[in-house]
């Protein structure tokens, strides 16, 4: 697995490398520690993988949900297929048949309209700032402002916000490439978004980055990816603290702003193609998958309306040629 991880780093597939590394460390912890030898033919046994899955879902400190388990299992399956490709002697096509390897479509956490309105209108929180030892100075107020920015910029993901360059701000527009898909984006900024960008853009005048999220002295590659992961953890931590003042009991993360924008746009009836382009998705199919959980809500609403219509006898006005 370490060889695969190094290969992925060379290919600049840092997110995949990070996923493999997390899966490796997790399985080592399950097996008794980082120093315990783990022969491949001992790891890849259906009963061992099932035991690992149950361990993940029953961990006392932090039990994982099915989709999180899927991430670990998918990494292990990919390594298994590299080690023993399909068609080679000894390959077991059903090795992972009894464990989670498919993502379960589920409703993402999104704020309701009144909640997002409160976040946009909220003033300073008085939230405790990050500890002085933290290299990256994302505070509770900054985390809230970045959250607002992501929503105001058409649901921009945090990774795109963090990597914005000063040259990307062109007048009242942001012109940049999506970090994940390299899709070109051009976002017209409302006055509030422009004010926030200018406010934080003044903090590091010598940095190439528009916002003081990433370390300008960190070169590209794996080091920059790790730098971003550190920033993401700090952002999620301080955002959660800040939200305790505005929306007590509501769980949020870096993706909440994006999901909130998409959800509100969907329920406002914006065309799917408009939502897809606004989010910078590579294709409309990605957007369909993104919003698929909300279809059940629409179907349930239609079912309730139909039942209420029948119970109140209003079905008669829809009768046509005695069909009803």
PDB file of C-alpha atoms in Angstrom:
ATOM      1  CA  UNK A   1       0.000   0.000   0.000  1.00  0.00           C
ATOM      2  CA  UNK A   2       2.877   2.363   0.694  1.00  0.00           C
ATOM      3  CA  UNK A   3       4.148   1.693  -2.834  1.00  0.00           C
ATOM      4  CA  UNK A   4       0.717   2.540  -4.251  1.00  0.00           C
ATOM      5  CA  UNK A   5       0.569   5.695  -2.136  1.00  0.00           C
ATOM      6  CA  UNK A   6       3.959   6.871  -3.424  1.00  0.00           C
ATOM      7  CA  UNK A   7       2.870   6.186  -6.993  1.00  0.00           C
ATOM      8  CA  UNK A   8      -0.300   8.241  -6.488  1.00  0.00           C
ATOM      9  CA  UNK A   9       1.758  11.108  -5.062  1.00  0.00           C
ATOM     10  CA  UNK A  10       3.972  11.036  -8.163  1.00  0.00           C
ATOM     11  CA  UNK A  11       0.811  11.226 -10.282  1.00  0.00           C
ATOM     12  CA  UNK A  12      -0.329  14.209  -8.139  1.00  0.00           C
ATOM     13  CA  UNK A  13      -3.430  12.299  -7.030  1.00  0.00           C
ATOM     14  CA  UNK A  14      -3.076  13.510  -3.478  1.00  0.00           C
ATOM     15  CA  UNK A  15      -6.645  12.950  -2.328  1.00  0.00           C
ATOM     16  CA  UNK A  16      -6.470   9.300  -3.400  1.00  0.00           C
ATOM     17  CA  UNK A  17      -3.083   8.899  -1.720  1.00  0.00           C
ATOM     18  CA  UNK A  18      -4.503  10.376   1.475  1.00  0.00           C
ATOM     19  CA  UNK A  19      -7.446   7.961   1.346  1.00  0.00           C
ATOM     20  CA  UNK A  20      -5.138   4.956   0.932  1.00  0.00           C
ATOM     21  CA  UNK A  21      -2.943   6.125   3.803  1.00  0.00           C
ATOM     22  CA  UNK A  22      -5.973   6.513   6.105  1.00  0.00           C
ATOM     23  CA  UNK A  23      -7.199   3.034   5.149  1.00  0.00           C
ATOM     24  CA  UNK A  24      -3.754   1.549   5.804  1.00  0.00           C
ATOM     25  CA  UNK A  25      -3.427   3.153   9.243  1.00  0.00           C
ATOM     26  CA  UNK A  26      -6.994   2.191  10.152  1.00  0.00           C
ATOM     27  CA  UNK A  27      -6.490  -1.469   9.264  1.00  0.00           C
ATOM     28  CA  UNK A  28      -3.189  -1.510  11.144  1.00  0.00           C
ATOM     29  CA  UNK A  29      -4.973  -0.186  14.243  1.00  0.00           C
ATOM     30  CA  UNK A  30      -7.630  -2.876  13.822  1.00  0.00           C
ATOM     31  CA  UNK A  31      -4.979  -5.587  13.483  1.00  0.00           C
ATOM     32  CA  UNK A  32      -3.146  -4.630  16.671  1.00  0.00           C
ATOM     33  CA  UNK A  33      -0.839  -1.729  15.858  1.00  0.00           C
ATOM     34  CA  UNK A  34       1.391  -0.099  13.275  1.00  0.00           C
ATOM     35  CA  UNK A  35       4.273  -2.523  13.987  1.00  0.00           C
ATOM     36  CA  UNK A  36       2.304  -5.767  13.493  1.00  0.00           C
ATOM     37  CA  UNK A  37       3.268  -7.572  10.237  1.00  0.00           C
ATOM     38  CA  UNK A  38       0.311  -7.883   7.869  1.00  0.00           C
ATOM     39  CA  UNK A  39       0.862 -10.434   5.076  1.00  0.00           C
ATOM     40  CA  UNK A  40      -1.397  -9.759   2.087  1.00  0.00           C
ATOM     41  CA  UNK A  41      -3.010 -13.206   2.180  1.00  0.00           C
ATOM     42  CA  UNK A  42      -3.925 -12.598   5.832  1.00  0.00           C
ATOM     43  CA  UNK A  43      -5.495  -9.213   5.181  1.00  0.00           C
ATOM     44  CA  UNK A  44      -7.486 -10.232   2.125  1.00  0.00           C
ATOM     45  CA  UNK A  45      -9.804 -12.878   3.479  1.00  0.00           C
ATOM     46  CA  UNK A  46     -13.601 -12.288   3.373  1.00  0.00           C
ATOM     47  CA  UNK A  47     -14.009 -13.089   7.076  1.00  0.00           C
ATOM     48  CA  UNK A  48     -11.153 -10.739   8.043  1.00  0.00           C
ATOM     49  CA  UNK A  49     -12.599  -7.903   5.971  1.00  0.00           C
ATOM     50  CA  UNK A  50     -16.026  -8.458   7.529  1.00  0.00           C
ATOM     51  CA  UNK A  51     -14.520  -8.321  10.996  1.00  0.00           C
ATOM     52  CA  UNK A  52     -12.766  -5.082  10.069  1.00  0.00           C
ATOM     53  CA  UNK A  53     -16.034  -3.589   8.807  1.00  0.00           C
ATOM     54  CA  UNK A  54     -17.799  -4.454  12.065  1.00  0.00           C
ATOM     55  CA  UNK A  55     -14.892  -2.964  14.021  1.00  0.00           C
ATOM     56  CA  UNK A  56     -15.216   0.300  12.086  1.00  0.00           C
ATOM     57  CA  UNK A  57     -18.955   0.537  12.701  1.00  0.00           C
ATOM     58  CA  UNK A  58     -18.710  -0.326  16.403  1.00  0.00           C
ATOM     59  CA  UNK A  59     -15.686   1.710  17.465  1.00  0.00           C
ATOM     60  CA  UNK A  60     -16.286   3.119  20.944  1.00  0.00           C
ATOM     61  CA  UNK A  61     -14.556   6.434  20.322  1.00  0.00           C
ATOM     62  CA  UNK A  62     -15.975   7.184  16.874  1.00  0.00           C
ATOM     63  CA  UNK A  63     -18.132   4.600  15.083  1.00  0.00           C
ATOM     64  CA  UNK A  64     -18.211   5.180  11.343  1.00  0.00           C
ATOM     65  CA  UNK A  65     -21.265   5.435   9.121  1.00  0.00           C
ATOM     66  CA  UNK A  66     -21.712   3.190   6.035  1.00  0.00           C
ATOM     67  CA  UNK A  67     -20.377   5.749   3.534  1.00  0.00           C
ATOM     68  CA  UNK A  68     -17.240   6.290   5.623  1.00  0.00           C
ATOM     69  CA  UNK A  69     -16.743   2.521   5.813  1.00  0.00           C
ATOM     70  CA  UNK A  70     -17.141   2.432   2.028  1.00  0.00           C
ATOM     71  CA  UNK A  71     -14.172   4.786   1.614  1.00  0.00           C
ATOM     72  CA  UNK A  72     -11.869   2.455   3.553  1.00  0.00           C
ATOM     73  CA  UNK A  73     -13.165  -0.676   1.861  1.00  0.00           C
ATOM     74  CA  UNK A  74     -12.894   0.861  -1.602  1.00  0.00           C
ATOM     75  CA  UNK A  75      -9.235   1.686  -0.972  1.00  0.00           C
ATOM     76  CA  UNK A  76      -8.554  -1.873   0.192  1.00  0.00           C
ATOM     77  CA  UNK A  77     -10.399  -3.297  -2.824  1.00  0.00           C
ATOM     78  CA  UNK A  78      -8.361  -1.133  -5.195  1.00  0.00           C
ATOM     79  CA  UNK A  79      -5.132  -2.389  -3.619  1.00  0.00           C
ATOM     80  CA  UNK A  80      -6.375  -5.977  -3.805  1.00  0.00           C
ATOM     81  CA  UNK A  81      -7.111  -5.598  -7.523  1.00  0.00           C
ATOM     82  CA  UNK A  82      -3.647  -4.145  -8.102  1.00  0.00           C
ATOM     83  CA  UNK A  83      -2.039  -7.013  -6.196  1.00  0.00           C
ATOM     84  CA  UNK A  84      -4.185  -9.720  -7.763  1.00  0.00           C
ATOM     85  CA  UNK A  85      -5.952  -8.453 -10.912  1.00  0.00           C
ATOM     86  CA  UNK A  86      -9.147 -10.107 -12.099  1.00  0.00           C
ATOM     87  CA  UNK A  87      -8.418 -13.204 -14.157  1.00  0.00           C
ATOM     88  CA  UNK A  88      -5.196 -14.131 -12.370  1.00  0.00           C
ATOM     89  CA  UNK A  89      -5.018 -17.437 -10.440  1.00  0.00           C
ATOM     90  CA  UNK A  90      -6.285 -16.996  -6.895  1.00  0.00           C
ATOM     91  CA  UNK A  91      -8.351 -13.872  -7.561  1.00  0.00           C
ATOM     92  CA  UNK A  92     -11.608 -13.980  -5.606  1.00  0.00           C
ATOM     93  CA  UNK A  93     -14.315 -11.974  -7.374  1.00  0.00           C
ATOM     94  CA  UNK A  94     -16.470 -12.164  -4.231  1.00  0.00           C
ATOM     95  CA  UNK A  95     -13.764 -11.024  -1.831  1.00  0.00           C
ATOM     96  CA  UNK A  96     -15.656  -7.802  -1.006  1.00  0.00           C
ATOM     97  CA  UNK A  97     -19.193  -9.070  -1.633  1.00  0.00           C
ATOM     98  CA  UNK A  98     -20.172  -9.004   2.046  1.00  0.00           C
ATOM     99  CA  UNK A  99     -18.882  -5.541   2.994  1.00  0.00           C
ATOM    100  CA  UNK A 100     -19.807  -1.940   2.141  1.00  0.00           C
ATOM    101  CA  UNK A 101     -18.211  -0.852  -1.145  1.00  0.00           C
ATOM    102  CA  UNK A 102     -20.999   1.320  -2.576  1.00  0.00           C
ATOM    103  CA  UNK A 103     -21.922   4.842  -1.537  1.00  0.00           C
ATOM    104  CA  UNK A 104     -25.407   5.134  -0.058  1.00  0.00           C
ATOM    105  CA  UNK A 105     -27.279   8.120  -1.469  1.00  0.00           C
ATOM    106  CA  UNK A 106     -28.506  10.222   1.421  1.00  0.00           C
ATOM    107  CA  UNK A 107     -29.777  13.703   2.099  1.00  0.00           C
ATOM    108  CA  UNK A 108     -26.833  15.996   2.724  1.00  0.00           C
ATOM    109  CA  UNK A 109     -26.869  18.385   5.623  1.00  0.00           C
ATOM    110  CA  UNK A 110     -28.159  21.723   4.415  1.00  0.00           C
ATOM    111  CA  UNK A 111     -29.447  24.739   6.264  1.00  0.00           C
ATOM    112  CA  UNK A 112     -33.034  25.835   5.842  1.00  0.00           C
ATOM    113  CA  UNK A 113     -33.768  29.175   4.245  1.00  0.00           C
ATOM    114  CA  UNK A 114     -34.382  30.967   7.545  1.00  0.00           C
ATOM    115  CA  UNK A 115     -31.195  29.502   8.991  1.00  0.00           C
ATOM    116  CA  UNK A 116     -29.075  30.669   6.065  1.00  0.00           C
ATOM    117  CA  UNK A 117     -30.725  34.077   6.295  1.00  0.00           C
ATOM    118  CA  UNK A 118     -29.663  34.267   9.935  1.00  0.00           C
ATOM    119  CA  UNK A 119     -26.094  33.286   9.065  1.00  0.00           C
ATOM    120  CA  UNK A 120     -25.870  35.937   6.351  1.00  0.00           C
ATOM    121  CA  UNK A 121     -27.273  38.583   8.674  1.00  0.00           C
ATOM    122  CA  UNK A 122     -25.324  37.514  11.786  1.00  0.00           C
ATOM    123  CA  UNK A 123     -22.834  39.921  13.259  1.00  0.00           C
ATOM    124  CA  UNK A 124     -19.658  39.177  15.139  1.00  0.00           C
ATOM    125  CA  UNK A 125     -19.984  36.101  17.318  1.00  0.00           C
ATOM    126  CA  UNK A 126     -17.517  36.798  20.093  1.00  0.00           C
ATOM    127  CA  UNK A 127     -16.235  33.303  19.422  1.00  0.00           C
ATOM    128  CA  UNK A 128     -12.859  32.240  20.861  1.00  0.00           C
ATOM    129  CA  UNK A 129     -10.098  32.565  18.294  1.00  0.00           C
ATOM    130  CA  UNK A 130      -7.762  29.736  17.340  1.00  0.00           C
ATOM    131  CA  UNK A 131      -4.982  29.045  19.815  1.00  0.00           C
ATOM    132  CA  UNK A 132      -1.780  31.040  19.260  1.00  0.00           C
ATOM    133  CA  UNK A 133       0.059  27.789  18.514  1.00  0.00           C
ATOM    134  CA  UNK A 134      -2.082  27.266  15.408  1.00  0.00           C
ATOM    135  CA  UNK A 135      -0.072  28.368  12.389  1.00  0.00           C
ATOM    136  CA  UNK A 136      -3.174  29.136  10.362  1.00  0.00           C
ATOM    137  CA  UNK A 137      -5.207  31.883  11.963  1.00  0.00           C
ATOM    138  CA  UNK A 138      -8.750  30.930  11.028  1.00  0.00           C
ATOM    139  CA  UNK A 139     -10.876  32.364  13.827  1.00  0.00           C
ATOM    140  CA  UNK A 140     -14.544  31.864  14.582  1.00  0.00           C
ATOM    141  CA  UNK A 141     -15.390  35.150  12.829  1.00  0.00           C
ATOM    142  CA  UNK A 142     -13.217  34.325   9.815  1.00  0.00           C
ATOM    143  CA  UNK A 143     -14.757  30.838   9.570  1.00  0.00           C
ATOM    144  CA  UNK A 144     -18.240  32.384   9.496  1.00  0.00           C
ATOM    145  CA  UNK A 145     -17.174  34.903   6.877  1.00  0.00           C
ATOM    146  CA  UNK A 146     -15.641  32.167   4.704  1.00  0.00           C
ATOM    147  CA  UNK A 147     -18.862  30.154   5.080  1.00  0.00           C
ATOM    148  CA  UNK A 148     -20.861  33.189   3.912  1.00  0.00           C
ATOM    149  CA  UNK A 149     -18.478  33.679   1.004  1.00  0.00           C
ATOM    150  CA  UNK A 150     -18.878  30.093  -0.182  1.00  0.00           C
ATOM    151  CA  UNK A 151     -22.664  30.469  -0.209  1.00  0.00           C
ATOM    152  CA  UNK A 152     -22.579  33.888  -1.876  1.00  0.00           C
ATOM    153  CA  UNK A 153     -20.226  32.533  -4.565  1.00  0.00           C
ATOM    154  CA  UNK A 154     -22.734  29.954  -5.819  1.00  0.00           C
ATOM    155  CA  UNK A 155     -21.865  27.224  -3.332  1.00  0.00           C
ATOM    156  CA  UNK A 156     -18.114  27.362  -3.833  1.00  0.00           C
ATOM    157  CA  UNK A 157     -16.335  24.429  -2.098  1.00  0.00           C
ATOM    158  CA  UNK A 158     -13.762  25.268   0.553  1.00  0.00           C
ATOM    159  CA  UNK A 159     -10.897  23.818  -1.496  1.00  0.00           C
ATOM    160  CA  UNK A 160     -11.593  26.350  -4.260  1.00  0.00           C
ATOM    161  CA  UNK A 161     -11.898  29.198  -1.765  1.00  0.00           C
ATOM    162  CA  UNK A 162      -8.573  28.301  -0.139  1.00  0.00           C
ATOM    163  CA  UNK A 163      -6.716  28.120  -3.472  1.00  0.00           C
ATOM    164  CA  UNK A 164      -8.036  31.403  -4.910  1.00  0.00           C
ATOM    165  CA  UNK A 165      -5.214  33.623  -6.161  1.00  0.00           C
ATOM    166  CA  UNK A 166      -5.117  37.401  -6.121  1.00  0.00           C
ATOM    167  CA  UNK A 167      -5.165  37.366  -9.918  1.00  0.00           C
ATOM    168  CA  UNK A 168      -8.515  35.518  -9.811  1.00  0.00           C
ATOM    169  CA  UNK A 169     -10.272  38.636  -8.518  1.00  0.00           C
ATOM    170  CA  UNK A 170     -10.958  40.685 -11.630  1.00  0.00           C
ATOM    171  CA  UNK A 171     -13.037  43.727 -10.766  1.00  0.00           C
ATOM    172  CA  UNK A 172     -16.394  42.457  -9.536  1.00  0.00           C
ATOM    173  CA  UNK A 173     -15.789  38.953 -10.868  1.00  0.00           C
ATOM    174  CA  UNK A 174     -13.965  35.843  -9.675  1.00  0.00           C
ATOM    175  CA  UNK A 175     -12.414  34.018 -12.627  1.00  0.00           C
ATOM    176  CA  UNK A 176     -10.774  30.725 -11.697  1.00  0.00           C
ATOM    177  CA  UNK A 177     -10.588  26.978 -12.374  1.00  0.00           C
ATOM    178  CA  UNK A 178     -12.378  24.467 -10.179  1.00  0.00           C
ATOM    179  CA  UNK A 179      -9.724  22.604  -8.215  1.00  0.00           C
ATOM    180  CA  UNK A 180     -11.371  19.212  -8.690  1.00  0.00           C
ATOM    181  CA  UNK A 181     -12.565  19.291 -12.301  1.00  0.00           C
ATOM    182  CA  UNK A 182     -10.491  22.179 -13.753  1.00  0.00           C
ATOM    183  CA  UNK A 183     -13.800  23.563 -14.991  1.00  0.00           C
ATOM    184  CA  UNK A 184     -13.526  27.323 -15.725  1.00  0.00           C
ATOM    185  CA  UNK A 185     -15.689  29.456 -13.426  1.00  0.00           C
ATOM    186  CA  UNK A 186     -16.728  33.098 -13.678  1.00  0.00           C
ATOM    187  CA  UNK A 187     -18.743  34.360 -10.719  1.00  0.00           C
ATOM    188  CA  UNK A 188     -20.164  37.855 -10.445  1.00  0.00           C
ATOM    189  CA  UNK A 189     -19.728  39.045  -6.876  1.00  0.00           C
ATOM    190  CA  UNK A 190     -22.464  40.704  -4.883  1.00  0.00           C
ATOM    191  CA  UNK A 191     -21.371  43.708  -2.767  1.00  0.00           C
ATOM    192  CA  UNK A 192     -21.216  41.612   0.432  1.00  0.00           C
ATOM    193  CA  UNK A 193     -18.954  38.975  -1.143  1.00  0.00           C
ATOM    194  CA  UNK A 194     -16.692  41.637  -2.609  1.00  0.00           C
ATOM    195  CA  UNK A 195     -16.434  43.366   0.762  1.00  0.00           C
ATOM    196  CA  UNK A 196     -15.429  40.110   2.496  1.00  0.00           C
ATOM    197  CA  UNK A 197     -12.823  39.263  -0.143  1.00  0.00           C
ATOM    198  CA  UNK A 198     -11.258  42.684   0.140  1.00  0.00           C
ATOM    199  CA  UNK A 199     -11.373  42.563   3.940  1.00  0.00           C
ATOM    200  CA  UNK A 200      -9.330  39.358   4.212  1.00  0.00           C
ATOM    201  CA  UNK A 201      -7.271  40.018   1.095  1.00  0.00           C
ATOM    202  CA  UNK A 202      -5.469  42.808   2.946  1.00  0.00           C
ATOM    203  CA  UNK A 203      -4.057  40.500   5.640  1.00  0.00           C
ATOM    204  CA  UNK A 204      -1.225  38.954   3.613  1.00  0.00           C
ATOM    205  CA  UNK A 205      -0.166  41.496   0.961  1.00  0.00           C
ATOM    206  CA  UNK A 206       2.877  39.437  -0.079  1.00  0.00           C
ATOM    207  CA  UNK A 207       0.977  36.156  -0.513  1.00  0.00           C
ATOM    208  CA  UNK A 208      -0.162  35.006  -3.971  1.00  0.00           C
ATOM    209  CA  UNK A 209      -3.343  33.693  -2.347  1.00  0.00           C
ATOM    210  CA  UNK A 210      -6.401  35.905  -2.157  1.00  0.00           C
ATOM    211  CA  UNK A 211      -7.309  34.757   1.365  1.00  0.00           C
ATOM    212  CA  UNK A 212      -5.028  33.962   4.352  1.00  0.00           C
ATOM    213  CA  UNK A 213      -5.897  30.264   4.458  1.00  0.00           C
ATOM    214  CA  UNK A 214      -2.881  28.498   2.926  1.00  0.00           C
ATOM    215  CA  UNK A 215       0.768  29.092   3.730  1.00  0.00           C
ATOM    216  CA  UNK A 216       2.364  31.036   0.886  1.00  0.00           C
ATOM    217  CA  UNK A 217       5.767  29.507   1.733  1.00  0.00           C
ATOM    218  CA  UNK A 218       4.577  25.933   1.137  1.00  0.00           C
ATOM    219  CA  UNK A 219       5.547  24.629  -2.271  1.00  0.00           C
ATOM    220  CA  UNK A 220       3.169  22.543  -4.352  1.00  0.00           C
ATOM    221  CA  UNK A 221       2.683  18.806  -4.270  1.00  0.00           C
ATOM    222  CA  UNK A 222       2.096  16.710  -1.174  1.00  0.00           C
ATOM    223  CA  UNK A 223       3.184  19.514   1.138  1.00  0.00           C
ATOM    224  CA  UNK A 224       0.495  21.842  -0.205  1.00  0.00           C
ATOM    225  CA  UNK A 225      -2.116  19.092   0.063  1.00  0.00           C
ATOM    226  CA  UNK A 226      -1.218  18.512   3.722  1.00  0.00           C
ATOM    227  CA  UNK A 227      -1.330  22.271   4.285  1.00  0.00           C
ATOM    228  CA  UNK A 228      -4.858  22.342   2.882  1.00  0.00           C
ATOM    229  CA  UNK A 229      -5.946  19.409   5.066  1.00  0.00           C
ATOM    230  CA  UNK A 230      -4.711  21.272   8.146  1.00  0.00           C
ATOM    231  CA  UNK A 231      -6.623  24.371   7.060  1.00  0.00           C
ATOM    232  CA  UNK A 232      -9.772  22.334   6.470  1.00  0.00           C
ATOM    233  CA  UNK A 233      -9.622  20.844   9.966  1.00  0.00           C
ATOM    234  CA  UNK A 234      -9.157  24.283  11.534  1.00  0.00           C
ATOM    235  CA  UNK A 235     -11.995  25.723   9.461  1.00  0.00           C
ATOM    236  CA  UNK A 236     -14.443  22.975  10.422  1.00  0.00           C
ATOM    237  CA  UNK A 237     -13.478  23.267  14.085  1.00  0.00           C
ATOM    238  CA  UNK A 238     -13.880  27.039  14.279  1.00  0.00           C
ATOM    239  CA  UNK A 239     -16.998  27.045  12.111  1.00  0.00           C
ATOM    240  CA  UNK A 240     -18.656  24.594  14.511  1.00  0.00           C
ATOM    241  CA  UNK A 241     -17.725  26.834  17.462  1.00  0.00           C
ATOM    242  CA  UNK A 242     -19.080  29.940  15.749  1.00  0.00           C
ATOM    243  CA  UNK A 243     -22.329  28.237  14.773  1.00  0.00           C
ATOM    244  CA  UNK A 244     -22.987  27.380  18.416  1.00  0.00           C
ATOM    245  CA  UNK A 245     -23.783  31.084  18.889  1.00  0.00           C
ATOM    246  CA  UNK A 246     -25.913  31.550  15.769  1.00  0.00           C
ATOM    247  CA  UNK A 247     -27.619  28.163  15.372  1.00  0.00           C
ATOM    248  CA  UNK A 248     -27.263  26.114  18.565  1.00  0.00           C
ATOM    249  CA  UNK A 249     -27.509  22.375  17.983  1.00  0.00           C
ATOM    250  CA  UNK A 250     -27.100  22.611  14.199  1.00  0.00           C
ATOM    251  CA  UNK A 251     -24.194  20.600  12.777  1.00  0.00           C
ATOM    252  CA  UNK A 252     -22.265  22.199   9.933  1.00  0.00           C
ATOM    253  CA  UNK A 253     -19.133  21.482   7.928  1.00  0.00           C
ATOM    254  CA  UNK A 254     -17.227  22.906   4.991  1.00  0.00           C
ATOM    255  CA  UNK A 255     -19.733  21.358   2.568  1.00  0.00           C
ATOM    256  CA  UNK A 256     -22.842  22.743   4.276  1.00  0.00           C
ATOM    257  CA  UNK A 257     -22.703  26.036   2.373  1.00  0.00           C
ATOM    258  CA  UNK A 258     -22.483  24.195  -0.962  1.00  0.00           C
ATOM    259  CA  UNK A 259     -25.293  21.784  -0.133  1.00  0.00           C
ATOM    260  CA  UNK A 260     -27.415  24.640   1.182  1.00  0.00           C
ATOM    261  CA  UNK A 261     -27.016  26.592  -2.048  1.00  0.00           C
ATOM    262  CA  UNK A 262     -27.857  23.526  -4.158  1.00  0.00           C
ATOM    263  CA  UNK A 263     -30.828  22.547  -1.983  1.00  0.00           C
ATOM    264  CA  UNK A 264     -32.380  26.013  -1.935  1.00  0.00           C
ATOM    265  CA  UNK A 265     -31.848  26.380  -5.685  1.00  0.00           C
ATOM    266  CA  UNK A 266     -33.494  23.000  -6.271  1.00  0.00           C
ATOM    267  CA  UNK A 267     -36.538  23.777  -4.138  1.00  0.00           C
ATOM    268  CA  UNK A 268     -36.866  27.225  -5.728  1.00  0.00           C
ATOM    269  CA  UNK A 269     -37.314  25.422  -9.038  1.00  0.00           C
ATOM    270  CA  UNK A 270     -34.110  26.497 -10.796  1.00  0.00           C
ATOM    271  CA  UNK A 271     -33.448  24.327 -13.890  1.00  0.00           C
ATOM    272  CA  UNK A 272     -31.083  21.426 -13.299  1.00  0.00           C
ATOM    273  CA  UNK A 273     -28.745  22.707 -15.997  1.00  0.00           C
ATOM    274  CA  UNK A 274     -28.441  26.081 -14.264  1.00  0.00           C
ATOM    275  CA  UNK A 275     -27.664  24.409 -10.932  1.00  0.00           C
ATOM    276  CA  UNK A 276     -25.096  22.158 -12.604  1.00  0.00           C
ATOM    277  CA  UNK A 277     -23.253  25.042 -14.257  1.00  0.00           C
ATOM    278  CA  UNK A 278     -23.423  27.155 -11.110  1.00  0.00           C
ATOM    279  CA  UNK A 279     -21.789  24.406  -9.057  1.00  0.00           C
ATOM    280  CA  UNK A 280     -19.144  23.773 -11.723  1.00  0.00           C
ATOM    281  CA  UNK A 281     -20.030  20.107 -12.127  1.00  0.00           C
ATOM    282  CA  UNK A 282     -18.348  18.251 -14.971  1.00  0.00           C
ATOM    283  CA  UNK A 283     -21.715  17.012 -16.270  1.00  0.00           C
ATOM    284  CA  UNK A 284     -25.401  17.230 -15.470  1.00  0.00           C
ATOM    285  CA  UNK A 285     -25.275  13.575 -14.390  1.00  0.00           C
ATOM    286  CA  UNK A 286     -23.107  14.594 -11.444  1.00  0.00           C
ATOM    287  CA  UNK A 287     -25.750  17.133 -10.446  1.00  0.00           C
ATOM    288  CA  UNK A 288     -28.499  14.534 -10.762  1.00  0.00           C
ATOM    289  CA  UNK A 289     -26.592  12.289  -8.363  1.00  0.00           C
ATOM    290  CA  UNK A 290     -25.950  15.285  -6.100  1.00  0.00           C
ATOM    291  CA  UNK A 291     -29.660  16.088  -5.823  1.00  0.00           C
ATOM    292  CA  UNK A 292     -31.041  12.565  -6.057  1.00  0.00           C
ATOM    293  CA  UNK A 293     -31.908  12.335  -2.322  1.00  0.00           C
ATOM    294  CA  UNK A 294     -34.380  15.199  -2.703  1.00  0.00           C
ATOM    295  CA  UNK A 295     -36.444  13.280  -5.258  1.00  0.00           C
ATOM    296  CA  UNK A 296     -37.900  11.155  -2.469  1.00  0.00           C
ATOM    297  CA  UNK A 297     -38.991  14.317  -0.663  1.00  0.00           C
ATOM    298  CA  UNK A 298     -40.784  15.492  -3.801  1.00  0.00           C
ATOM    299  CA  UNK A 299     -42.438  12.083  -4.295  1.00  0.00           C
ATOM    300  CA  UNK A 300     -43.549  11.942  -0.650  1.00  0.00           C
ATOM    301  CA  UNK A 301     -45.059  15.414  -0.979  1.00  0.00           C
ATOM    302  CA  UNK A 302     -46.931  14.359  -4.125  1.00  0.00           C
ATOM    303  CA  UNK A 303     -48.215  11.256  -2.327  1.00  0.00           C
ATOM    304  CA  UNK A 304     -49.528  13.329   0.584  1.00  0.00           C
ATOM    305  CA  UNK A 305     -51.286  15.682  -1.819  1.00  0.00           C
ATOM    306  CA  UNK A 306     -52.908  12.774  -3.649  1.00  0.00           C
ATOM    307  CA  UNK A 307     -54.138  11.148  -0.423  1.00  0.00           C
ATOM    308  CA  UNK A 308     -55.528  14.464   0.835  1.00  0.00           C
ATOM    309  CA  UNK A 309     -57.292  15.015  -2.494  1.00  0.00           C
ATOM    310  CA  UNK A 310     -58.971  11.603  -2.364  1.00  0.00           C
ATOM    311  CA  UNK A 311     -59.986  11.945   1.295  1.00  0.00           C
ATOM    312  CA  UNK A 312     -61.603  15.349   0.690  1.00  0.00           C
ATOM    313  CA  UNK A 313     -63.473  14.129  -2.369  1.00  0.00           C
ATOM    314  CA  UNK A 314     -61.694  16.613  -4.624  1.00  0.00           C
ATOM    315  CA  UNK A 315     -60.693  13.827  -7.001  1.00  0.00           C
ATOM    316  CA  UNK A 316     -63.992  14.316  -8.840  1.00  0.00           C
ATOM    317  CA  UNK A 317     -62.854  17.516 -10.550  1.00  0.00           C
ATOM    318  CA  UNK A 318     -60.008  15.582 -12.149  1.00  0.00           C
ATOM    319  CA  UNK A 319     -62.331  12.880 -13.533  1.00  0.00           C
ATOM    320  CA  UNK A 320     -62.025  12.382 -17.259  1.00  0.00           C
ATOM    321  CA  UNK A 321     -64.114  10.000 -19.324  1.00  0.00           C
ATOM    322  CA  UNK A 322     -65.136   8.173 -16.164  1.00  0.00           C
ATOM    323  CA  UNK A 323     -61.549   7.027 -15.571  1.00  0.00           C
ATOM    324  CA  UNK A 324     -61.776   8.338 -11.987  1.00  0.00           C
TER     325      UNK A 324
END
